Short mmCIF file of C-alpha atoms and ligand atoms in Angstrom, two decimals:
data_model
loop_
_atom_site.label_atom_id
_atom_site.label_comp_id
_atom_site.label_asym_id
_atom_site.label_seq_id
_atom_site.Cartn_x
_atom_site.Cartn_y
_atom_site.Cartn_z
CA MET A 1 2.79 19.10 -11.79
CA GLY A 2 1.35 19.81 -15.27
CA LYS A 3 1.60 16.25 -16.54
CA ARG A 4 -0.79 13.39 -17.34
CA ILE A 5 -1.08 10.31 -15.16
CA ALA A 6 -2.82 7.07 -16.14
CA PHE A 7 -3.88 4.40 -13.65
CA ILE A 8 -4.17 0.78 -14.74
CA GLY A 9 -6.60 -0.65 -12.18
CA GLY A 10 -9.01 1.63 -10.36
CA GLY A 11 -9.49 -0.11 -7.00
CA ASN A 12 -8.43 0.69 -3.43
CA MET A 13 -4.85 1.73 -4.03
CA ALA A 14 -5.51 3.68 -7.21
CA SER A 15 -8.32 5.54 -5.39
CA ALA A 16 -5.97 6.37 -2.51
CA ILE A 17 -3.40 7.93 -4.84
CA ILE A 18 -6.02 9.66 -7.01
CA GLY A 19 -7.63 11.10 -3.85
CA GLY A 20 -4.25 12.39 -2.69
CA LEU A 21 -3.47 13.99 -6.05
CA LEU A 22 -6.85 15.75 -6.22
CA ARG A 23 -6.52 17.00 -2.62
CA GLN A 24 -3.22 18.60 -3.63
CA GLY A 25 -4.82 20.39 -6.59
CA PHE A 26 -3.98 17.97 -9.42
CA SER A 27 -6.66 18.24 -12.11
CA ALA A 28 -9.07 15.32 -12.65
CA ALA A 29 -8.88 16.20 -16.37
CA ASP A 30 -5.23 15.07 -16.35
CA ILE A 31 -6.01 11.61 -14.97
CA ASP A 32 -6.93 8.54 -17.02
CA VAL A 33 -8.02 5.25 -15.49
CA VAL A 34 -8.40 1.79 -17.02
CA GLU A 35 -10.79 -0.24 -14.88
CA PRO A 36 -12.87 -3.16 -16.24
CA TRP A 37 -15.29 -3.42 -13.32
CA ASP A 38 -18.50 -1.36 -13.81
CA GLU A 39 -19.04 -0.62 -10.11
CA ALA A 40 -15.46 0.56 -9.63
CA ARG A 41 -15.75 2.87 -12.65
CA ALA A 42 -19.02 4.31 -11.33
CA ARG A 43 -17.35 4.95 -7.94
CA LEU A 44 -14.39 6.72 -9.57
CA ALA A 45 -16.79 8.90 -11.56
CA LYS A 46 -18.88 9.73 -8.48
CA ASP A 47 -16.03 10.26 -5.99
CA PHE A 48 -13.51 12.00 -8.23
CA GLY A 49 -15.34 13.20 -11.35
CA LEU A 50 -13.24 10.89 -13.55
CA ALA A 51 -14.26 9.23 -16.80
CA PRO A 52 -12.59 5.81 -16.55
CA GLN A 53 -12.18 3.52 -19.56
CA THR A 54 -12.97 -0.19 -19.62
CA GLU A 55 -9.76 -1.14 -21.41
CA ALA A 56 -6.42 0.18 -22.58
CA GLY A 57 -6.48 2.30 -25.75
CA ALA A 58 -4.85 5.06 -27.77
CA PHE A 59 -5.72 7.63 -25.06
CA LEU A 60 -2.86 6.16 -22.98
CA ALA A 61 -0.31 7.66 -25.40
CA GLY A 62 -0.70 10.99 -23.57
CA ALA A 63 0.34 9.62 -20.17
CA ASP A 64 3.66 10.83 -18.71
CA MET A 65 3.32 8.43 -15.79
CA ILE A 66 1.51 5.09 -15.64
CA VAL A 67 0.56 3.80 -12.21
CA TRP A 68 0.12 0.03 -12.07
CA ALA A 69 -2.55 -0.63 -9.45
CA VAL A 70 -3.74 -4.05 -10.55
CA LYS A 71 -3.42 -7.27 -8.55
CA PRO A 72 -0.19 -9.24 -9.05
CA GLN A 73 -2.30 -11.97 -10.67
CA THR A 74 -3.49 -9.67 -13.50
CA PHE A 75 -0.40 -7.47 -13.98
CA LYS A 76 1.10 -9.44 -16.89
CA ASP A 77 -2.09 -9.43 -18.98
CA ALA A 78 -2.72 -5.75 -18.20
CA ALA A 79 0.85 -4.92 -19.27
CA ALA A 80 0.39 -6.79 -22.56
CA ALA A 81 -2.80 -4.82 -23.24
CA MET A 82 -1.12 -1.45 -22.55
CA ARG A 83 2.31 -1.91 -24.13
CA ALA A 84 1.45 -0.88 -27.72
CA HIS A 85 -0.11 2.39 -26.57
CA ASN A 86 2.74 4.03 -24.66
CA GLN A 87 6.52 3.57 -24.82
CA HIS A 88 7.71 6.76 -23.10
CA ALA A 89 6.00 6.98 -19.67
CA LEU A 90 7.55 6.57 -16.24
CA HIS A 91 6.03 3.43 -14.69
CA LEU A 92 5.12 3.24 -11.03
CA SER A 93 3.93 -0.08 -9.62
CA VAL A 94 2.16 -0.68 -6.31
CA ALA A 95 1.83 -4.44 -6.87
CA ALA A 96 3.09 -6.73 -4.12
CA GLY A 97 5.86 -9.13 -5.06
CA ILE A 98 6.10 -8.46 -8.81
CA THR A 99 9.75 -7.55 -9.48
CA SER A 100 10.85 -4.62 -11.58
CA GLN A 101 12.68 -7.15 -13.79
CA SER A 102 9.36 -8.81 -14.66
CA ILE A 103 7.74 -5.42 -15.27
CA ALA A 104 10.67 -4.29 -17.44
CA GLN A 105 10.34 -7.42 -19.57
CA TRP A 106 6.59 -7.06 -19.95
CA LEU A 107 6.72 -3.35 -20.82
CA GLY A 108 10.04 -3.15 -22.68
CA SER A 109 11.04 -0.21 -20.47
CA GLU A 110 13.60 0.36 -17.72
CA ARG A 111 11.87 3.49 -16.36
CA ILE A 112 10.24 1.64 -13.46
CA ILE A 113 9.70 2.57 -9.84
CA ARG A 114 8.24 -0.04 -7.50
CA THR A 115 6.39 1.07 -4.41
CA MET A 116 4.64 -0.46 -1.41
CA PRO A 117 1.94 1.82 0.04
CA ASN A 118 -0.69 1.01 2.66
CA THR A 119 -4.39 1.82 3.01
CA PRO A 120 -4.09 4.79 5.42
CA ALA A 121 -3.02 6.45 2.15
CA LEU A 122 -6.79 6.83 1.59
CA ILE A 123 -6.83 9.59 4.22
CA GLY A 124 -3.33 10.98 3.52
CA LYS A 125 -1.82 9.04 6.46
CA GLY A 126 -0.09 6.27 4.55
CA ILE A 127 3.54 5.32 4.43
CA THR A 128 5.03 4.15 1.14
CA ALA A 129 8.41 2.62 0.42
CA LEU A 130 9.82 3.22 -3.07
CA TYR A 131 12.60 1.66 -5.13
CA GLY A 132 13.80 2.86 -8.52
CA ARG A 133 15.53 0.68 -11.09
CA PRO A 134 19.06 1.88 -11.90
CA ALA A 135 17.91 3.56 -15.15
CA VAL A 136 15.48 5.82 -13.28
CA THR A 137 16.77 9.41 -13.04
CA GLN A 138 16.70 11.59 -9.94
CA ALA A 139 14.12 13.79 -11.68
CA ASP A 140 11.86 10.75 -12.14
CA LYS A 141 12.32 9.80 -8.47
CA ASP A 142 11.50 13.35 -7.39
CA TRP A 143 8.32 13.28 -9.45
CA ALA A 144 7.26 9.86 -8.14
CA ASN A 145 7.94 11.10 -4.62
CA GLU A 146 5.79 14.18 -5.26
CA VAL A 147 2.91 12.00 -6.45
CA ILE A 148 3.12 9.46 -3.62
CA ALA A 149 3.71 12.11 -0.94
CA THR A 150 0.13 13.26 -1.58
CA THR A 151 -0.89 10.07 0.31
CA GLY A 152 1.47 10.37 3.29
CA ALA A 153 5.11 9.66 4.17
CA THR A 154 7.69 8.18 1.79
CA VAL A 155 10.81 6.06 2.36
CA TRP A 156 13.31 5.23 -0.41
CA LEU A 157 14.97 1.81 -0.42
CA THR A 158 18.37 0.94 -1.87
CA ALA A 159 17.64 -2.78 -2.42
CA GLU A 160 14.54 -4.00 -4.25
CA GLU A 161 14.29 -7.19 -2.10
CA GLN A 162 13.53 -4.96 0.89
CA LEU A 163 10.12 -4.23 -0.63
CA ASP A 164 8.94 -7.72 0.38
CA ALA A 165 9.86 -6.92 4.00
CA VAL A 166 8.06 -3.57 3.75
CA THR A 167 5.02 -5.44 2.42
CA ALA A 168 5.09 -7.70 5.50
CA ILE A 169 5.47 -4.77 7.93
CA SER A 170 3.55 -1.74 6.67
CA GLY A 171 1.85 -2.89 3.44
CA SER A 172 -0.17 -5.58 5.17
CA GLY A 173 0.31 -3.87 8.54
CA PRO A 174 -3.03 -2.03 8.78
CA ALA A 175 -4.77 -5.42 8.73
CA TYR A 176 -2.78 -6.53 11.80
CA MET A 177 -3.79 -3.37 13.63
CA PHE A 178 -7.46 -3.90 12.74
CA TYR A 179 -7.11 -7.52 13.88
CA PHE A 180 -5.93 -6.32 17.30
CA MET A 181 -8.76 -3.80 17.40
CA GLU A 182 -11.23 -6.60 16.68
CA ALA A 183 -9.75 -8.69 19.50
CA MET A 184 -9.83 -5.73 21.92
CA THR A 185 -13.42 -4.94 20.98
CA GLU A 186 -14.56 -8.54 21.41
CA ALA A 187 -12.79 -8.86 24.77
CA GLY A 188 -14.21 -5.50 25.91
CA ALA A 189 -17.74 -6.65 25.04
CA LYS A 190 -17.22 -9.91 26.95
CA LEU A 191 -16.03 -7.86 29.92
CA GLY A 192 -19.29 -5.90 30.01
CA LEU A 193 -18.69 -2.85 27.79
CA GLU A 194 -21.02 -1.76 25.00
CA ARG A 195 -19.44 -3.00 21.75
CA ASP A 196 -19.35 0.52 20.26
CA GLN A 197 -17.62 1.89 23.32
CA ALA A 198 -15.11 -0.98 23.40
CA TYR A 199 -14.29 -0.24 19.74
CA GLN A 200 -14.02 3.49 20.44
CA LEU A 201 -11.58 2.74 23.27
CA ALA A 202 -9.53 0.37 21.10
CA VAL A 203 -9.26 2.83 18.18
CA ALA A 204 -8.39 5.78 20.42
CA THR A 205 -5.75 3.67 22.17
CA PHE A 206 -4.12 2.73 18.84
CA ILE A 207 -4.09 6.34 17.67
CA GLY A 208 -2.85 7.64 21.02
CA ALA A 209 -0.11 5.02 21.39
CA GLY A 210 0.98 5.57 17.78
CA GLU A 211 1.15 9.34 18.19
CA LEU A 212 3.00 8.92 21.50
CA ALA A 213 5.57 6.63 19.85
CA ARG A 214 6.00 9.11 17.00
CA ALA A 215 6.44 12.07 19.36
CA SER A 216 8.81 10.24 21.72
CA THR A 217 12.55 9.65 21.43
CA GLU A 218 12.19 6.58 23.65
CA PRO A 219 12.09 3.04 22.19
CA PRO A 220 8.84 1.07 22.38
CA GLU A 221 10.19 -1.15 25.21
CA THR A 222 10.55 1.98 27.39
CA LEU A 223 7.12 3.30 26.44
CA ARG A 224 5.69 -0.10 27.32
CA ALA A 225 7.56 -0.19 30.64
CA LYS A 226 5.95 3.17 31.54
CA VAL A 227 2.50 1.59 31.26
CA THR A 228 3.52 -1.49 33.24
CA SER A 229 3.18 -0.82 36.96
CA LYS A 230 4.90 -3.37 39.15
CA GLY A 231 2.45 -6.14 40.04
CA GLY A 232 -0.29 -4.30 38.15
CA THR A 233 -2.78 -5.03 35.37
CA THR A 234 -0.47 -4.45 32.39
CA TYR A 235 2.11 -6.75 33.96
CA ALA A 236 -0.56 -9.44 34.18
CA ALA A 237 -1.50 -8.95 30.50
CA ILE A 238 2.09 -8.84 29.16
CA THR A 239 3.06 -11.89 31.22
CA SER A 240 0.09 -13.72 29.72
CA LEU A 241 1.15 -12.63 26.19
CA ASP A 242 4.74 -13.78 26.83
CA GLU A 243 3.62 -17.11 28.29
CA SER A 244 1.51 -17.70 25.17
CA GLY A 245 4.47 -16.82 22.91
CA VAL A 246 2.53 -14.04 21.17
CA LYS A 247 5.63 -12.07 20.10
CA ASP A 248 7.07 -15.11 18.32
CA LEU A 249 3.69 -15.96 16.81
CA PHE A 250 3.34 -12.40 15.55
CA ALA A 251 6.82 -12.52 14.00
CA LYS A 252 5.84 -15.82 12.38
CA ALA A 253 2.83 -14.14 10.78
CA LEU A 254 5.04 -11.37 9.33
CA PHE A 255 7.46 -13.97 7.95
CA ALA A 256 4.46 -15.67 6.28
CA ALA A 257 3.53 -12.36 4.61
CA HIS A 258 7.16 -11.88 3.50
CA LYS A 259 7.26 -15.40 2.06
CA ARG A 260 3.97 -14.84 0.22
CA ALA A 261 5.33 -11.65 -1.39
CA GLY A 262 8.20 -13.70 -2.82
CA GLU A 263 5.79 -16.39 -4.01
CA LEU A 264 3.57 -13.81 -5.77
CA GLY A 265 6.63 -12.52 -7.63
CA ALA A 266 7.70 -16.04 -8.63
CA GLU A 267 4.21 -17.26 -9.53
CA PHE A 268 2.79 -14.27 -11.37
CA GLY A 269 6.01 -12.57 -12.51
CA LYS A 270 6.99 -15.11 -15.12
CA ALA A 271 7.98 -13.79 -18.56
N1 LIG B 1 -4.98 -3.08 -0.64
C1 LIG B 1 -3.84 -2.85 0.00
O1 LIG B 1 -3.79 -2.66 1.23
C2 LIG B 1 -2.57 -2.77 -0.78
C3 LIG B 1 -2.49 -3.21 -2.08
N2 LIG B 1 -1.30 -3.16 -2.75
C4 LIG B 1 -1.21 -3.63 -4.13
O2 LIG B 1 -2.04 -2.80 -4.90
C5 LIG B 1 -2.50 -3.52 -6.02
C6 LIG B 1 -3.97 -3.27 -6.18
O3 LIG B 1 -4.61 -3.67 -4.97
P1 LIG B 1 -6.03 -3.10 -4.58
O4 LIG B 1 -6.14 -1.68 -5.03
O5 LIG B 1 -6.23 -3.44 -3.17
O6 LIG B 1 -6.91 -4.05 -5.50
P2 LIG B 1 -8.37 -3.80 -6.07
O7 LIG B 1 -8.91 -5.14 -6.39
O8 LIG B 1 -9.12 -2.88 -5.19
O9 LIG B 1 -8.07 -2.99 -7.44
C7 LIG B 1 -7.55 -3.59 -8.59
C8 LIG B 1 -8.50 -3.27 -9.72
O10 LIG B 1 -7.88 -3.57 -10.96
C9 LIG B 1 -8.89 -4.09 -11.79
N3 LIG B 1 -8.32 -4.84 -12.92
C10 LIG B 1 -8.22 -6.17 -13.10
N4 LIG B 1 -7.65 -6.44 -14.29
C11 LIG B 1 -7.39 -5.25 -14.87
C12 LIG B 1 -6.82 -4.88 -16.12
N5 LIG B 1 -6.38 -5.79 -17.00
N6 LIG B 1 -6.69 -3.56 -16.39
C13 LIG B 1 -7.11 -2.65 -15.51
N7 LIG B 1 -7.67 -2.95 -14.32
C14 LIG B 1 -7.80 -4.24 -14.00
C15 LIG B 1 -9.69 -4.95 -10.87
O11 LIG B 1 -10.93 -5.28 -11.42
P3 LIG B 1 -11.57 -6.71 -11.07
O12 LIG B 1 -11.87 -6.69 -9.59
O13 LIG B 1 -12.77 -6.78 -11.94
O14 LIG B 1 -10.52 -7.75 -11.39
C16 LIG B 1 -9.79 -4.07 -9.65
O15 LIG B 1 -10.91 -3.21 -9.70
C17 LIG B 1 -2.17 -4.99 -5.80
O16 LIG B 1 -1.15 -5.36 -6.68
C18 LIG B 1 -1.69 -5.04 -4.35
O17 LIG B 1 -0.63 -5.96 -4.18
C19 LIG B 1 -0.19 -2.60 -2.20
C20 LIG B 1 -0.23 -2.15 -0.92
C21 LIG B 1 -1.39 -2.22 -0.09
O1 LIG B 2 -2.59 -8.46 0.82
C1 LIG B 2 -1.93 -8.09 -0.16
O2 LIG B 2 -1.42 -8.91 -0.92
C2 LIG B 2 -1.76 -6.61 -0.39
C3 LIG B 2 -0.31 -6.21 -0.38
C4 LIG B 2 -0.13 -5.49 0.91
C5 LIG B 2 -1.49 -5.29 1.40
N1 LIG B 2 -2.37 -5.85 0.65
#
């Protein structure tokens, strides 16, 4: 790629993208990170051979792309600290809820791409949705895609509001999957399995079912029907789920995540 990338915030998401870039041959010498937390800086140095800085400074002038990987709550202050140091970079935000309009105001730039990744990005198995403000060129989008594709699949959106839905589905989604794995493990242990084995079974089932869904042209209802023998065990479990209203409750949880994304934007995106 031959360009410099600076990360503001060096936590989970920044590490996922940095890891992806380095795996694809991007040089650590071309990456800057601003990260105030000592432990996080030490981890970035140990894991990736980086030399992170505690705060924004003149070194940021060399960045062609700035990746905003801070929490929504700290984005505005971090933007104010960076603004004087770089006025030409392409900006790429991973923050939930914070609109590109807020970011444009804070940075005085229209070259902004918003994204919503997820944590499987850490192992190159993420999926990230991206949205570019109208001023962003195709060349900028191609470059952002190249950077994010180092962490997994990419999907481009045509409406920025859709990012809040993506956040509810795939951004927060890994946590729902782990929640189900926890429940399966706990139930397996209660039913007499060793906890480790119950967890192993749960994880392998998630991976197997996911890969099967990906490889199949059939919708999930059909794949589910193929597991559900008439009068059998799956039927008993699905009937119990339906009687408890689990599908509706699950949808309710996703709507709560969607609502929270909007609230984060409204609460922490003020000018
Ligand atoms: N985790 C996830 O699954 C996903 C997260 N996101 C988004 O990614 C963003 C980052 O999340 P995540 O990586 O999980 O968070 P982390 O807390 O792991 O990383 C954020 C880091 O930024 C640091 N920080 C705080 N203030 C500043 C500042 N002014 N300048 C530079 N760095 C600062 C924090 O330090 P300190 O802790 O000391 O404040 C922290 O180490 C969030 O906006 C979130 O919405 C998007 C998709 C998925
Ligand atoms: O929980 C959050 O707010 C972030 C955004 C998506 C996943 N984690």
